[in-house]
Structures are given as C-alpha cells and as structure tokens.
Short mmCIF file of C-alpha atoms in Angstrom, two decimals:
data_model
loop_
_atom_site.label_atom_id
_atom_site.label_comp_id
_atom_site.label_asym_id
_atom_site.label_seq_id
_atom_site.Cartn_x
_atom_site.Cartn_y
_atom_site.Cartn_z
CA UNK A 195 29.00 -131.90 13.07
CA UNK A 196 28.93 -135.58 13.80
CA UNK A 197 25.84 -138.17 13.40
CA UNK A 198 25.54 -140.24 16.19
CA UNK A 199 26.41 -143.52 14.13
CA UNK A 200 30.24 -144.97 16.01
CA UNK A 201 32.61 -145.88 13.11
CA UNK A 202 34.49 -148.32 15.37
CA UNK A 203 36.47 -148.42 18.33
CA UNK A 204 39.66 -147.20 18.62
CA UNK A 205 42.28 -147.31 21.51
CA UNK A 206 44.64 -145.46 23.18
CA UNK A 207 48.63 -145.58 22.17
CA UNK A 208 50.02 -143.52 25.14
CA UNK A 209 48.68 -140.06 26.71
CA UNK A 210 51.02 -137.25 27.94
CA UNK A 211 50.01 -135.01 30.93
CA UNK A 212 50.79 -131.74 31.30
CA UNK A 213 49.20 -128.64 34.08
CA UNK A 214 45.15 -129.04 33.23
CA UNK A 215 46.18 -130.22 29.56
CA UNK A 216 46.13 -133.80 28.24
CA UNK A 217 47.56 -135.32 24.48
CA UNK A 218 45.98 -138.35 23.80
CA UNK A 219 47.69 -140.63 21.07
CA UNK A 220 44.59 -142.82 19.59
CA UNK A 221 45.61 -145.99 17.47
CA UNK A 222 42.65 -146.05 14.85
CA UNK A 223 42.27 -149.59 12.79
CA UNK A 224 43.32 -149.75 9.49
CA UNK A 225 41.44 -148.02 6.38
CA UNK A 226 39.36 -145.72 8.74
CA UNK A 227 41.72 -142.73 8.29
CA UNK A 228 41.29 -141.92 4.95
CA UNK A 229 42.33 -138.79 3.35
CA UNK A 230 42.71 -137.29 6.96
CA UNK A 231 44.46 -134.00 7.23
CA UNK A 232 46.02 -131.84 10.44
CA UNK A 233 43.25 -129.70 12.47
CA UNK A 234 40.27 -132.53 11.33
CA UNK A 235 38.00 -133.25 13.49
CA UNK A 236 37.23 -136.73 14.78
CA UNK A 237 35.03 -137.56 17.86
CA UNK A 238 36.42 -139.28 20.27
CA UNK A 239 33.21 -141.39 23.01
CA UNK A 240 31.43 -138.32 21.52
CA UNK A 241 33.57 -135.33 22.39
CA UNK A 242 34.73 -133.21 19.37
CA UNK A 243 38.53 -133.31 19.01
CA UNK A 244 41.04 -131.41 16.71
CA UNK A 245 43.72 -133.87 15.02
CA UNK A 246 46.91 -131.98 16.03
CA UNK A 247 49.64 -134.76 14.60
CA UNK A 248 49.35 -137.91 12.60
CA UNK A 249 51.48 -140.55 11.17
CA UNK A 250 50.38 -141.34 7.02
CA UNK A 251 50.22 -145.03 6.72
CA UNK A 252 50.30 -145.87 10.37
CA UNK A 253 46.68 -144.92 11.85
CA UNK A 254 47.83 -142.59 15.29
CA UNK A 255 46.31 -139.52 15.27
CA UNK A 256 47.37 -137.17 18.08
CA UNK A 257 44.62 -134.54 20.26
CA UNK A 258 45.30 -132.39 22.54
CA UNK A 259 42.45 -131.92 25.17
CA UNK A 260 42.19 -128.82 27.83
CA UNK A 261 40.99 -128.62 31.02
CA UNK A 262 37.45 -127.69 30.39
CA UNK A 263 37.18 -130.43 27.97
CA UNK A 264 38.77 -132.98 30.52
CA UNK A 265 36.36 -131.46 33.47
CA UNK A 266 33.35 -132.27 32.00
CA UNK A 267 34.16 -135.42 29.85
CA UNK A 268 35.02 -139.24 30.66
CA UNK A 269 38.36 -138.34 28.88
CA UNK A 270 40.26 -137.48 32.01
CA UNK A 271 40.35 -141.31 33.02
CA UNK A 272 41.49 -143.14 30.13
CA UNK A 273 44.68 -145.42 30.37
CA UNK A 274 47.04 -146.80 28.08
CA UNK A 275 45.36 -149.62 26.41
CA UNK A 276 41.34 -148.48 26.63
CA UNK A 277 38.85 -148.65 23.99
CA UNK A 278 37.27 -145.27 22.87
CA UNK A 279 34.29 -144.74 20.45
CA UNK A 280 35.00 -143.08 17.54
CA UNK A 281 33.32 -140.73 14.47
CA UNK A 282 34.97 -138.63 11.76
CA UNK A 283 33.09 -135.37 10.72
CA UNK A 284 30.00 -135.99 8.77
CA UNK A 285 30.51 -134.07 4.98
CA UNK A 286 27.71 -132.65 3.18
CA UNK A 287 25.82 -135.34 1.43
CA UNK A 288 26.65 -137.87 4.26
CA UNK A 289 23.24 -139.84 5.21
CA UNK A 290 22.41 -138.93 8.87
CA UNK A 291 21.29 -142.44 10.26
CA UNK A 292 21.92 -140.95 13.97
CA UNK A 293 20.53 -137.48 14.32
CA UNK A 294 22.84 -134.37 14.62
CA UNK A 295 25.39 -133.51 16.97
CA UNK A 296 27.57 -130.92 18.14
CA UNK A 297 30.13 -133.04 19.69
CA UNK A 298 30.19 -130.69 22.90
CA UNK A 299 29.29 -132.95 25.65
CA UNK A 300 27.06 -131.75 28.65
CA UNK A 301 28.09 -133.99 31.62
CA UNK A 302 29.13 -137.48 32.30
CA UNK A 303 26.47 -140.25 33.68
CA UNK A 304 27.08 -143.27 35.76
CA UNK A 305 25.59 -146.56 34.37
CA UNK A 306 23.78 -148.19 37.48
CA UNK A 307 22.38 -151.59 36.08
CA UNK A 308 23.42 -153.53 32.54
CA UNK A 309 20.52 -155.96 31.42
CA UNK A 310 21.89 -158.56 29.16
CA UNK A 311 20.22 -160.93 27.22
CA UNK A 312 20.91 -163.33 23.72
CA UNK A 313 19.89 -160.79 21.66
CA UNK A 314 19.25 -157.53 23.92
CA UNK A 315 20.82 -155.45 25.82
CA UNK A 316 19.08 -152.68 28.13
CA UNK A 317 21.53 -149.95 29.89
CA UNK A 318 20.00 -147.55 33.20
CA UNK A 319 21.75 -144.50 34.24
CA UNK A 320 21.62 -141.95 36.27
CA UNK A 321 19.44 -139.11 35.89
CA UNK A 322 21.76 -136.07 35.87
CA UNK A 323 19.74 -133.77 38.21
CA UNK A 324 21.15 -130.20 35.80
CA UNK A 325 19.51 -131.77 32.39
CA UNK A 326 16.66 -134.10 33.36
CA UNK A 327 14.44 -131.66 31.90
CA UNK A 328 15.77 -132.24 28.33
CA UNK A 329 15.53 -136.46 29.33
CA UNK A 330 11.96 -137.61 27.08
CA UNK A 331 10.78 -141.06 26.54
CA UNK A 332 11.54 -141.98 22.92
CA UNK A 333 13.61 -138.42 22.35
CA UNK A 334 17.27 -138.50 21.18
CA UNK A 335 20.57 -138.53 23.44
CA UNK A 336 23.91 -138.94 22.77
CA UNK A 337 26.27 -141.46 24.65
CA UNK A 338 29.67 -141.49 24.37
CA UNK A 339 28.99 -140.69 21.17
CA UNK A 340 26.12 -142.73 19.76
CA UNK A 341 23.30 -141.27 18.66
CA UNK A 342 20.31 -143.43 20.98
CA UNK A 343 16.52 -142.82 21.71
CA UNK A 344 15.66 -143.04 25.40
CA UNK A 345 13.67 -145.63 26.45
CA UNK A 346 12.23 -145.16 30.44
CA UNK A 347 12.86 -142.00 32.22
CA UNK A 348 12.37 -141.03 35.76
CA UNK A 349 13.67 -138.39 38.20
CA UNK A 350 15.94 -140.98 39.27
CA UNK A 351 17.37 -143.15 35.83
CA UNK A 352 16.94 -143.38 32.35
CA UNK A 353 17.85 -146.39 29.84
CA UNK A 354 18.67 -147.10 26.08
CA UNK A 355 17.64 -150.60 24.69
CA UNK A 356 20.60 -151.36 22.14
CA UNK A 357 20.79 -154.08 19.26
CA UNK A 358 23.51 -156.71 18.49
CA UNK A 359 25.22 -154.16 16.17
CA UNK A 360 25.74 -151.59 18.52
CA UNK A 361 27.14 -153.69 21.08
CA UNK A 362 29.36 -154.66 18.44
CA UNK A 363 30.55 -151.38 17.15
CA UNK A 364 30.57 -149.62 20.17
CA UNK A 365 32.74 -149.90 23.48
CA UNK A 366 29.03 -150.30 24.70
CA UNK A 367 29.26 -154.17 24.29
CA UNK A 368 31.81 -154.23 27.15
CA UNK A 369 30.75 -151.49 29.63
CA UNK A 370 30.46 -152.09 33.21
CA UNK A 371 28.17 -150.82 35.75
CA UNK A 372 29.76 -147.92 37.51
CA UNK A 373 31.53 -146.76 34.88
CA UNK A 374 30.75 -142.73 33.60
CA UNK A 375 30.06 -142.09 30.10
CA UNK A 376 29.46 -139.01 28.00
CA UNK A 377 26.20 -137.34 27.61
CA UNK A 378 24.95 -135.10 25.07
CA UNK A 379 21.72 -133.49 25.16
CA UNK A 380 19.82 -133.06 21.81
CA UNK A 381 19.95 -129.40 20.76
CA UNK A 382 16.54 -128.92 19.38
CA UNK A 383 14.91 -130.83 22.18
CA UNK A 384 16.95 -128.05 24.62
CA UNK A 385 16.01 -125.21 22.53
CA UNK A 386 12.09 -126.13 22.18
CA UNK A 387 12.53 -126.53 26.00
CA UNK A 388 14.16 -123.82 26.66
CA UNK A 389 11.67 -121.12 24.53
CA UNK A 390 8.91 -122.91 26.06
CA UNK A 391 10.20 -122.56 29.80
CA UNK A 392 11.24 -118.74 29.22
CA UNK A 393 7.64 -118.20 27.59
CA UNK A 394 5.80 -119.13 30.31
CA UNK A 395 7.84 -117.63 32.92
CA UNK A 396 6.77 -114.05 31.57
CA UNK A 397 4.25 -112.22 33.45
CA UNK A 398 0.45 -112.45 31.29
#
C-alpha cells in the first residue's frame, strides 16, 4: 500500500524491450533507498512495481513491467532520461498524509490546460468517460501517484489546485499540456458507489 505523498523524482537509466514486456532501470537520488531488498515494492508515477535487481551503494533499481501494466499506464512512453514520481511502500506505523492506495492504476488522462501563477498552480484534465462516476468535488484521486483532492468536475474535465511543494516534489512542476498521466480512483469512494448503484438497480 502506498500514501499518496511523492518521495521525489527519480529518472530513468536505460529501459530494455522485449514482446509486450518492458525493464525499466530507474536511477533513484541518493539516501532514498534505504535498507531496500529484491521483490520490494516501490511506486513508480503511481503504478505498483516489484524491485527485480539493484545495485547496493549505487541507487538503480531494476522493474520489470508486463503488458497489462504497460496498456493501461503512462509507463509505455518513457525515454531514457525522463523524470518519474516515486513512493516506497508505506510500513505499519507510517503517518498517512495522502490517503490510501493500491498502486493499481485505472486509466491514463490527458492534461488539457496548466494554470500557472507565483504561488499556484491549477491542472484540468480530461474526464475519462469509464470512471467519471467515481470523479467528486473535494473527493480523493490519485495522479501519477500523488494523493490530490479534486477541485471542479464536469462531464467534460476535472482539476487539482497544487501548492509550491508539490510542484517541487513532483514531476508535476514541469508537466505539459497534452501529456497523459496516471489515474487512480479512490477505492472507498468506488465501493460506496458501487453498493449504492447495485442497490438501487434491484427491483422494490
């Protein structure tokens, strides 16, 4: 399980392809890797990866991702050289400043418009027609891996208002319009939704 709350950014070292199967070789900054062992989990702009290889003292952790993973994440077009959010596992005891998550991304959105400002910063994507039922004003969302409450929401696009420190900590401060990132829908909002949907469905 993860909390929403980006450690850094890391970036990528190299990537090997293979038939539906990427390994992605992440250079993590120095002091974040601490007492990391093999099959770990780390997530990587949100999506929950297994550490398959790393080198002690050097920070590159190796992950191999599959083709349903690279289908339905913004994993499948990183590059030698791009920033990537990251988060290790949250332990037991671990303050959840975020809100939880599963790491298991839903779909990718487009960002249509970036409003910058000294000390603001207001992002609009697209509403993803398949989950804009789980999309409240003031609920929780994840995005590429950052744990965010939802400011407007329409049938058409929905926004986050983020602080300096986030656009710090985050690959968010450099985003572009156009590009996709990941999107997680809150569990318990999808559940509640979900019972109440299937409730009222039911003949009286």
């Amino acid at each position: 399980m993860f909390t929403g709350i980006v450690q850094g950014i890391a970036h990528i070292a190299s990537i090997e392809t293979g038939e539906n199967f990427k390994t992605l070789t992440i250079k993590f900054p120095t002091g974040t890797l601490n007492h990391l062992k093999k099959g770990a989990s780390i997530a990587i702009n949100g999506t929950c990866l297994t550490v398959t290889h790393f080198e002690n003292g050097k920070s590159v952790v190796s992950f191999d991702v599959i083709k349903e993973t690279l289908t339905v994440t913004n994993l499948i077009t990183l590059i030698e050289g791009d920033a990537v959010n990251f988060e290790r596992a949250a332990k037991f005891g671990d303050e959840i400043g975020g809100h939880l998550m599963s790491g298991h991304i839903h779909t990718t959105v487009k960002i249509k418009s970036i409003i910058r400002s000294e000390d603001n910063c207001s992002i609009y994507f697209e509403t993803p027609n398949n989950y804009k039922q789980y999309l409240l004003p003031k609920g929780f969302v994840g995005l590429n891996g950052c744990s965010l409450t939802l400011g407007e929401v329409n049938t058409n696009e929905f926004s986050v208002h983020l602080i300096p420190e986030t656009l710090t900590m985050t690959t968010f401060g450099t985003c572009a319009e156009g590009a996709y990132v990941n999107l997680e829908i809150d569990s318990q909002t999808q559940s509640i939704i979900d019972t109440v949907a299937r409730i009222l469905s039911k003949p009286s």
